[in-house]
Amino acid sequence: MKEISNKTNLQVLHEDNHLIVVNKRVGDIVQGDKTGDKPLSEVVKEYIKDKYNKPGEVFLGVVHRLDRPTSGIVVFARTSKALTRLNELFKNRETQKTYWAVVKNKPAEPEDKLIHFIKRNEKNNTSKAHLKEVPDSKLASLDYAIFKELNNYFALEINLHTGRHHQIRAQLSAIGSPIKGDLKYGFDRSNPNGGIHLHARKLVFIHPVTKESLSVTAPVPNEVIWNTLN
């Protein structure tokens, strides 16, 4: 996957003195990792430094992450106070997270609540969704609803109640509906860009400083199937 080539590709969805929300592209990594690719956090720092003519190091706190092959909303904190409060919001699940996913196999129910126990495998960086609790597993819960039927695929809207490793990918795979392009979780072929059709569509939370409700929606990637959902 390609790293971010330059900061002009950054799509800012919301920005104020305390936080910045961006629309992550497929292939971007949120924070630096062993690949050595330039992370989104560094691109956002450069954007802030240039826009506001800031001397020296720019503070930017990583609040949460999205898997590299996914796209959508990522929140960064611009102050330490905002970072502390945002961390609490996400930790205590005081956020409403809505995702869109495209799957080939129609789920048995048009809408349902999925409850599994997720167990992470550190060696191959995957998670497995079990119907019953197993050692070292964590409760995972989400609601989904089919909101559009396409020619060969189904678009699901997902409301996430917990934030487990690869949760949506593992849970949809467990019901026989792996996400388009997600080879790791049972889809039969990859997408041309190496990504998967999972998009962090909407986030609603209380602003950490102003205390006002903030709702942010991220446009879907410019791609044939995603474009049919706009």
PDB file of C-alpha atoms in Angstrom:
ATOM      1  CA  MET A   1       0.000   0.000   0.000  1.00  0.00           C
ATOM      2  CA  LYS A   2       1.166   3.496  -0.718  1.00  0.00           C
ATOM      3  CA  GLU A   3       1.894   5.944   2.043  1.00  0.00           C
ATOM      4  CA  ILE A   4       0.524   9.458   1.970  1.00  0.00           C
ATOM      5  CA  SER A   5       2.463  11.317  -0.684  1.00  0.00           C
ATOM      6  CA  ASN A   6       1.757  14.870   0.416  1.00  0.00           C
ATOM      7  CA  LYS A   7      -0.402  16.879   2.756  1.00  0.00           C
ATOM      8  CA  THR A   8      -2.583  18.297  -0.021  1.00  0.00           C
ATOM      9  CA  ASN A   9      -4.394  14.956   0.021  1.00  0.00           C
ATOM     10  CA  LEU A  10      -5.629  15.565   3.568  1.00  0.00           C
ATOM     11  CA  GLN A  11      -9.403  15.832   3.871  1.00  0.00           C
ATOM     12  CA  VAL A  12     -10.270  17.773   7.025  1.00  0.00           C
ATOM     13  CA  LEU A  13     -13.841  17.207   8.247  1.00  0.00           C
ATOM     14  CA  HIS A  14     -13.753  19.390  11.376  1.00  0.00           C
ATOM     15  CA  GLU A  15     -11.147  21.632  12.911  1.00  0.00           C
ATOM     16  CA  ASP A  16     -10.972  23.922  15.946  1.00  0.00           C
ATOM     17  CA  ASN A  17      -8.429  24.954  18.567  1.00  0.00           C
ATOM     18  CA  HIS A  18      -8.774  21.694  20.467  1.00  0.00           C
ATOM     19  CA  LEU A  19      -9.174  18.919  17.913  1.00  0.00           C
ATOM     20  CA  ILE A  20      -9.031  18.014  14.259  1.00  0.00           C
ATOM     21  CA  VAL A  21     -11.058  15.315  12.490  1.00  0.00           C
ATOM     22  CA  VAL A  22      -9.892  13.910   9.150  1.00  0.00           C
ATOM     23  CA  ASN A  23     -11.134  11.394   6.586  1.00  0.00           C
ATOM     24  CA  LYS A  24      -8.527   8.631   6.435  1.00  0.00           C
ATOM     25  CA  ARG A  25      -7.843   7.056   3.072  1.00  0.00           C
ATOM     26  CA  VAL A  26      -7.349   3.361   2.414  1.00  0.00           C
ATOM     27  CA  GLY A  27      -3.684   2.515   2.992  1.00  0.00           C
ATOM     28  CA  ASP A  28      -2.943   5.340   5.424  1.00  0.00           C
ATOM     29  CA  ILE A  29      -1.615   4.325   8.824  1.00  0.00           C
ATOM     30  CA  VAL A  30      -2.799   6.459  11.735  1.00  0.00           C
ATOM     31  CA  GLN A  31       0.370   6.138  13.801  1.00  0.00           C
ATOM     32  CA  GLY A  32       3.924   5.123  12.954  1.00  0.00           C
ATOM     33  CA  ASP A  33       4.641   1.384  12.861  1.00  0.00           C
ATOM     34  CA  LYS A  34       7.354  -1.078  11.839  1.00  0.00           C
ATOM     35  CA  THR A  35       6.736  -0.400   8.121  1.00  0.00           C
ATOM     36  CA  GLY A  36       8.368   3.009   8.485  1.00  0.00           C
ATOM     37  CA  ASP A  37       5.690   4.537   6.237  1.00  0.00           C
ATOM     38  CA  LYS A  38       4.722   8.118   6.941  1.00  0.00           C
ATOM     39  CA  PRO A  39       1.712   8.072   9.296  1.00  0.00           C
ATOM     40  CA  LEU A  40      -1.394  10.232   9.097  1.00  0.00           C
ATOM     41  CA  SER A  41      -0.456  11.828  12.435  1.00  0.00           C
ATOM     42  CA  GLU A  42       2.694  13.321  10.859  1.00  0.00           C
ATOM     43  CA  VAL A  43       0.760  14.595   7.829  1.00  0.00           C
ATOM     44  CA  VAL A  44      -1.739  16.327  10.125  1.00  0.00           C
ATOM     45  CA  LYS A  45       1.118  17.884  12.127  1.00  0.00           C
ATOM     46  CA  GLU A  46       2.605  19.290   8.918  1.00  0.00           C
ATOM     47  CA  TYR A  47      -0.801  20.639   7.895  1.00  0.00           C
ATOM     48  CA  ILE A  48      -1.232  22.446  11.244  1.00  0.00           C
ATOM     49  CA  LYS A  49       2.329  23.761  11.222  1.00  0.00           C
ATOM     50  CA  ASP A  50       1.925  25.209   7.715  1.00  0.00           C
ATOM     51  CA  LYS A  51      -1.590  26.564   8.126  1.00  0.00           C
ATOM     52  CA  TYR A  52      -0.943  28.361  11.403  1.00  0.00           C
ATOM     53  CA  ASN A  53       2.734  29.185  10.882  1.00  0.00           C
ATOM     54  CA  LYS A  54       3.635  27.383  14.090  1.00  0.00           C
ATOM     55  CA  PRO A  55       7.287  27.401  15.133  1.00  0.00           C
ATOM     56  CA  GLY A  56       8.812  24.297  16.674  1.00  0.00           C
ATOM     57  CA  GLU A  57       7.110  20.997  17.369  1.00  0.00           C
ATOM     58  CA  VAL A  58       3.341  20.732  16.910  1.00  0.00           C
ATOM     59  CA  PHE A  59       1.391  18.863  19.593  1.00  0.00           C
ATOM     60  CA  LEU A  60      -0.958  16.215  18.231  1.00  0.00           C
ATOM     61  CA  GLY A  61      -2.503  13.422  20.273  1.00  0.00           C
ATOM     62  CA  VAL A  62      -3.658  10.154  18.719  1.00  0.00           C
ATOM     63  CA  VAL A  63      -7.056   9.367  20.263  1.00  0.00           C
ATOM     64  CA  HIS A  64      -7.986   6.166  18.392  1.00  0.00           C
ATOM     65  CA  ARG A  65      -7.010   4.192  15.309  1.00  0.00           C
ATOM     66  CA  LEU A  66      -8.494   2.678  12.169  1.00  0.00           C
ATOM     67  CA  ASP A  67      -7.127  -0.413  10.464  1.00  0.00           C
ATOM     68  CA  ARG A  68      -4.847   0.390   7.543  1.00  0.00           C
ATOM     69  CA  PRO A  69      -7.141  -1.109   4.847  1.00  0.00           C
ATOM     70  CA  THR A  70     -10.192   0.846   6.071  1.00  0.00           C
ATOM     71  CA  SER A  71     -11.212   4.458   5.457  1.00  0.00           C
ATOM     72  CA  GLY A  72     -13.119   7.122   7.342  1.00  0.00           C
ATOM     73  CA  ILE A  73     -13.173   9.292  10.440  1.00  0.00           C
ATOM     74  CA  VAL A  74     -10.096   9.713  12.636  1.00  0.00           C
ATOM     75  CA  VAL A  75      -9.970  12.206  15.528  1.00  0.00           C
ATOM     76  CA  PHE A  76      -6.759  13.839  16.748  1.00  0.00           C
ATOM     77  CA  ALA A  77      -6.347  16.114  19.775  1.00  0.00           C
ATOM     78  CA  ARG A  78      -4.583  19.448  19.368  1.00  0.00           C
ATOM     79  CA  THR A  79      -4.096  20.075  23.105  1.00  0.00           C
ATOM     80  CA  SER A  80      -3.167  17.845  26.033  1.00  0.00           C
ATOM     81  CA  LYS A  81      -6.393  18.787  27.819  1.00  0.00           C
ATOM     82  CA  ALA A  82      -8.467  17.708  24.827  1.00  0.00           C
ATOM     83  CA  LEU A  83      -6.447  14.488  24.522  1.00  0.00           C
ATOM     84  CA  THR A  84      -7.122  13.490  28.144  1.00  0.00           C
ATOM     85  CA  ARG A  85     -10.840  14.143  27.813  1.00  0.00           C
ATOM     86  CA  LEU A  86     -11.157  12.492  24.404  1.00  0.00           C
ATOM     87  CA  ASN A  87      -9.329   9.427  25.699  1.00  0.00           C
ATOM     88  CA  GLU A  88     -11.909   9.180  28.482  1.00  0.00           C
ATOM     89  CA  LEU A  89     -14.807   9.563  26.032  1.00  0.00           C
ATOM     90  CA  PHE A  90     -13.538   6.750  23.832  1.00  0.00           C
ATOM     91  CA  LYS A  91     -12.547   4.548  26.761  1.00  0.00           C
ATOM     92  CA  ASN A  92     -15.977   4.909  28.377  1.00  0.00           C
ATOM     93  CA  ARG A  93     -17.729   4.408  25.014  1.00  0.00           C
ATOM     94  CA  GLU A  94     -19.372   7.813  25.200  1.00  0.00           C
ATOM     95  CA  THR A  95     -19.262   8.081  21.428  1.00  0.00           C
ATOM     96  CA  GLN A  96     -21.657   6.939  18.717  1.00  0.00           C
ATOM     97  CA  LYS A  97     -19.730   5.207  15.939  1.00  0.00           C
ATOM     98  CA  THR A  98     -21.416   4.340  12.649  1.00  0.00           C
ATOM     99  CA  TYR A  99     -19.661   2.328   9.956  1.00  0.00           C
ATOM    100  CA  TRP A 100     -20.615   1.320   6.431  1.00  0.00           C
ATOM    101  CA  ALA A 101     -19.559  -2.053   5.082  1.00  0.00           C
ATOM    102  CA  VAL A 102     -20.091  -3.782   1.739  1.00  0.00           C
ATOM    103  CA  VAL A 103     -20.480  -7.578   1.766  1.00  0.00           C
ATOM    104  CA  LYS A 104     -21.181 -10.143  -0.958  1.00  0.00           C
ATOM    105  CA  ASN A 105     -23.105 -12.703   1.087  1.00  0.00           C
ATOM    106  CA  LYS A 106     -26.438 -11.415   2.374  1.00  0.00           C
ATOM    107  CA  PRO A 107     -26.756 -11.777   6.162  1.00  0.00           C
ATOM    108  CA  ALA A 108     -29.524 -14.128   7.299  1.00  0.00           C
ATOM    109  CA  GLU A 109     -31.397 -11.236   8.907  1.00  0.00           C
ATOM    110  CA  PRO A 110     -31.920  -7.783   7.326  1.00  0.00           C
ATOM    111  CA  GLU A 111     -31.004  -6.281  10.684  1.00  0.00           C
ATOM    112  CA  ASP A 112     -29.675  -7.828  13.846  1.00  0.00           C
ATOM    113  CA  LYS A 113     -27.566  -7.405  16.965  1.00  0.00           C
ATOM    114  CA  LEU A 114     -24.383  -9.466  16.957  1.00  0.00           C
ATOM    115  CA  ILE A 115     -22.821 -10.531  20.233  1.00  0.00           C
ATOM    116  CA  HIS A 116     -19.590 -12.490  20.186  1.00  0.00           C
ATOM    117  CA  PHE A 117     -16.488 -13.027  22.253  1.00  0.00           C
ATOM    118  CA  ILE A 118     -13.448 -11.784  20.366  1.00  0.00           C
ATOM    119  CA  LYS A 119     -10.085 -13.440  20.850  1.00  0.00           C
ATOM    120  CA  ARG A 120      -7.048 -11.795  19.316  1.00  0.00           C
ATOM    121  CA  ASN A 121      -4.183 -13.728  17.769  1.00  0.00           C
ATOM    122  CA  GLU A 122      -1.088 -11.543  18.104  1.00  0.00           C
ATOM    123  CA  LYS A 123       1.030 -13.793  15.871  1.00  0.00           C
ATOM    124  CA  ASN A 124      -0.970 -13.273  12.677  1.00  0.00           C
ATOM    125  CA  ASN A 125      -2.732 -10.040  13.738  1.00  0.00           C
ATOM    126  CA  THR A 126      -6.256 -11.407  13.449  1.00  0.00           C
ATOM    127  CA  SER A 127      -9.218 -11.848  15.769  1.00  0.00           C
ATOM    128  CA  LYS A 128     -11.753 -14.663  15.919  1.00  0.00           C
ATOM    129  CA  ALA A 129     -15.367 -14.162  16.957  1.00  0.00           C
ATOM    130  CA  HIS A 130     -16.724 -16.947  19.188  1.00  0.00           C
ATOM    131  CA  LEU A 131     -20.363 -17.422  20.164  1.00  0.00           C
ATOM    132  CA  LYS A 132     -19.350 -18.451  23.685  1.00  0.00           C
ATOM    133  CA  GLU A 133     -16.718 -17.049  25.990  1.00  0.00           C
ATOM    134  CA  VAL A 134     -13.272 -18.593  25.581  1.00  0.00           C
ATOM    135  CA  PRO A 135     -10.078 -17.886  27.552  1.00  0.00           C
ATOM    136  CA  ASP A 136      -8.644 -14.379  26.942  1.00  0.00           C
ATOM    137  CA  SER A 137     -11.663 -13.313  24.893  1.00  0.00           C
ATOM    138  CA  LYS A 138     -13.555 -10.005  25.197  1.00  0.00           C
ATOM    139  CA  LEU A 139     -17.241  -9.289  24.722  1.00  0.00           C
ATOM    140  CA  ALA A 140     -18.004  -7.644  21.364  1.00  0.00           C
ATOM    141  CA  SER A 141     -21.326  -6.151  20.341  1.00  0.00           C
ATOM    142  CA  LEU A 142     -22.717  -4.309  17.315  1.00  0.00           C
ATOM    143  CA  ASP A 143     -25.991  -3.684  15.481  1.00  0.00           C
ATOM    144  CA  TYR A 144     -26.223  -3.863  11.707  1.00  0.00           C
ATOM    145  CA  ALA A 145     -28.916  -3.206   9.115  1.00  0.00           C
ATOM    146  CA  ILE A 146     -28.904  -3.714   5.351  1.00  0.00           C
ATOM    147  CA  PHE A 147     -29.575  -0.261   3.929  1.00  0.00           C
ATOM    148  CA  LYS A 148     -29.024  -0.918   0.237  1.00  0.00           C
ATOM    149  CA  GLU A 149     -28.992  -3.937  -2.066  1.00  0.00           C
ATOM    150  CA  LEU A 150     -26.576  -3.585  -4.975  1.00  0.00           C
ATOM    151  CA  ASN A 151     -26.198  -5.836  -8.026  1.00  0.00           C
ATOM    152  CA  ASN A 152     -23.823  -8.304  -6.392  1.00  0.00           C
ATOM    153  CA  TYR A 153     -23.369  -6.849  -2.936  1.00  0.00           C
ATOM    154  CA  PHE A 154     -25.180  -5.615   0.153  1.00  0.00           C
ATOM    155  CA  ALA A 155     -24.424  -2.386   2.013  1.00  0.00           C
ATOM    156  CA  LEU A 156     -24.661  -2.554   5.792  1.00  0.00           C
ATOM    157  CA  GLU A 157     -24.872   0.267   8.329  1.00  0.00           C
ATOM    158  CA  ILE A 158     -23.222  -0.754  11.571  1.00  0.00           C
ATOM    159  CA  ASN A 159     -23.451   0.827  15.008  1.00  0.00           C
ATOM    160  CA  LEU A 160     -20.524  -0.235  17.125  1.00  0.00           C
ATOM    161  CA  HIS A 161     -21.017  -0.766  20.870  1.00  0.00           C
ATOM    162  CA  THR A 162     -17.532  -2.021  21.747  1.00  0.00           C
ATOM    163  CA  GLY A 163     -14.135  -1.354  20.220  1.00  0.00           C
ATOM    164  CA  ARG A 164     -12.365  -4.691  19.890  1.00  0.00           C
ATOM    165  CA  HIS A 165      -9.485  -5.539  17.571  1.00  0.00           C
ATOM    166  CA  HIS A 166     -10.822  -6.085  14.019  1.00  0.00           C
ATOM    167  CA  GLN A 167     -14.270  -6.406  15.586  1.00  0.00           C
ATOM    168  CA  ILE A 168     -16.522  -5.625  12.615  1.00  0.00           C
ATOM    169  CA  ARG A 169     -14.368  -7.663  10.255  1.00  0.00           C
ATOM    170  CA  ALA A 170     -14.369 -10.697  12.567  1.00  0.00           C
ATOM    171  CA  GLN A 171     -18.062 -10.531  13.483  1.00  0.00           C
ATOM    172  CA  LEU A 172     -19.297 -10.180   9.898  1.00  0.00           C
ATOM    173  CA  SER A 173     -17.006 -13.026   8.878  1.00  0.00           C
ATOM    174  CA  ALA A 174     -18.462 -15.145  11.690  1.00  0.00           C
ATOM    175  CA  ILE A 175     -21.984 -14.817  10.245  1.00  0.00           C
ATOM    176  CA  GLY A 176     -20.753 -15.713   6.751  1.00  0.00           C
ATOM    177  CA  SER A 177     -20.658 -12.174   5.356  1.00  0.00           C
ATOM    178  CA  PRO A 178     -16.985 -11.130   5.111  1.00  0.00           C
ATOM    179  CA  ILE A 179     -16.310  -7.585   3.929  1.00  0.00           C
ATOM    180  CA  LYS A 180     -15.468  -7.068   0.252  1.00  0.00           C
ATOM    181  CA  GLY A 181     -11.705  -7.303  -0.267  1.00  0.00           C
ATOM    182  CA  ASP A 182     -10.985  -8.674   3.215  1.00  0.00           C
ATOM    183  CA  LEU A 183      -8.857 -11.732   2.417  1.00  0.00           C
ATOM    184  CA  LYS A 184      -7.817 -11.991   6.059  1.00  0.00           C
ATOM    185  CA  TYR A 185     -11.410 -12.692   7.067  1.00  0.00           C
ATOM    186  CA  GLY A 186     -12.594 -14.938   4.275  1.00  0.00           C
ATOM    187  CA  PHE A 187     -13.400 -12.801   1.237  1.00  0.00           C
ATOM    188  CA  ASP A 188     -12.338 -14.563  -1.967  1.00  0.00           C
ATOM    189  CA  ARG A 189     -10.333 -11.796  -3.653  1.00  0.00           C
ATOM    190  CA  SER A 190      -8.594  -8.571  -2.811  1.00  0.00           C
ATOM    191  CA  ASN A 191      -9.553  -5.063  -3.909  1.00  0.00           C
ATOM    192  CA  PRO A 192      -7.262  -3.386  -6.487  1.00  0.00           C
ATOM    193  CA  ASN A 193      -6.092  -0.814  -3.904  1.00  0.00           C
ATOM    194  CA  GLY A 194      -5.386  -3.436  -1.236  1.00  0.00           C
ATOM    195  CA  GLY A 195      -8.102  -2.016   0.989  1.00  0.00           C
ATOM    196  CA  ILE A 196     -11.437  -3.352   2.177  1.00  0.00           C
ATOM    197  CA  HIS A 197     -14.966  -1.940   1.897  1.00  0.00           C
ATOM    198  CA  LEU A 198     -15.253  -0.783   5.497  1.00  0.00           C
ATOM    199  CA  HIS A 199     -15.699   2.928   6.158  1.00  0.00           C
ATOM    200  CA  ALA A 200     -15.982   4.829   9.455  1.00  0.00           C
ATOM    201  CA  ARG A 201     -18.939   6.897   8.279  1.00  0.00           C
ATOM    202  CA  LYS A 202     -20.164   8.932  11.243  1.00  0.00           C
ATOM    203  CA  LEU A 203     -19.065   9.894  14.738  1.00  0.00           C
ATOM    204  CA  VAL A 204     -21.109  11.724  17.353  1.00  0.00           C
ATOM    205  CA  PHE A 205     -19.560  12.846  20.636  1.00  0.00           C
ATOM    206  CA  ILE A 206     -19.502  15.670  23.161  1.00  0.00           C
ATOM    207  CA  HIS A 207     -16.766  18.187  22.418  1.00  0.00           C
ATOM    208  CA  PRO A 208     -14.122  17.821  25.146  1.00  0.00           C
ATOM    209  CA  VAL A 209     -13.915  21.567  25.833  1.00  0.00           C
ATOM    210  CA  THR A 210     -17.055  23.333  24.586  1.00  0.00           C
ATOM    211  CA  LYS A 211     -19.278  20.439  25.786  1.00  0.00           C
ATOM    212  CA  GLU A 212     -21.461  20.812  22.694  1.00  0.00           C
ATOM    213  CA  SER A 213     -22.569  17.767  20.727  1.00  0.00           C
ATOM    214  CA  LEU A 214     -20.433  17.283  17.632  1.00  0.00           C
ATOM    215  CA  SER A 215     -21.527  15.127  14.701  1.00  0.00           C
ATOM    216  CA  VAL A 216     -19.083  14.412  11.872  1.00  0.00           C
ATOM    217  CA  THR A 217     -19.803  12.480   8.669  1.00  0.00           C
ATOM    218  CA  ALA A 218     -17.075  11.276   6.300  1.00  0.00           C
ATOM    219  CA  PRO A 219     -17.719  11.054   2.534  1.00  0.00           C
ATOM    220  CA  VAL A 220     -17.055   7.579   1.142  1.00  0.00           C
ATOM    221  CA  PRO A 221     -13.996   6.947  -1.053  1.00  0.00           C
ATOM    222  CA  ASN A 222     -14.303   7.829  -4.741  1.00  0.00           C
ATOM    223  CA  GLU A 223     -14.763   4.265  -5.981  1.00  0.00           C
ATOM    224  CA  VAL A 224     -17.385   2.543  -8.153  1.00  0.00           C
ATOM    225  CA  ILE A 225     -19.261   0.607  -5.460  1.00  0.00           C
ATOM    226  CA  TRP A 226     -18.963   3.288  -2.770  1.00  0.00           C
ATOM    227  CA  ASN A 227     -20.238   5.892  -5.241  1.00  0.00           C
ATOM    228  CA  THR A 228     -23.539   4.014  -5.610  1.00  0.00           C
ATOM    229  CA  LEU A 229     -24.187   4.655  -1.900  1.00  0.00           C
ATOM    230  CA  ASN A 230     -23.853   8.450  -1.993  1.00  0.00           C
TER     231      ASN A 230
END
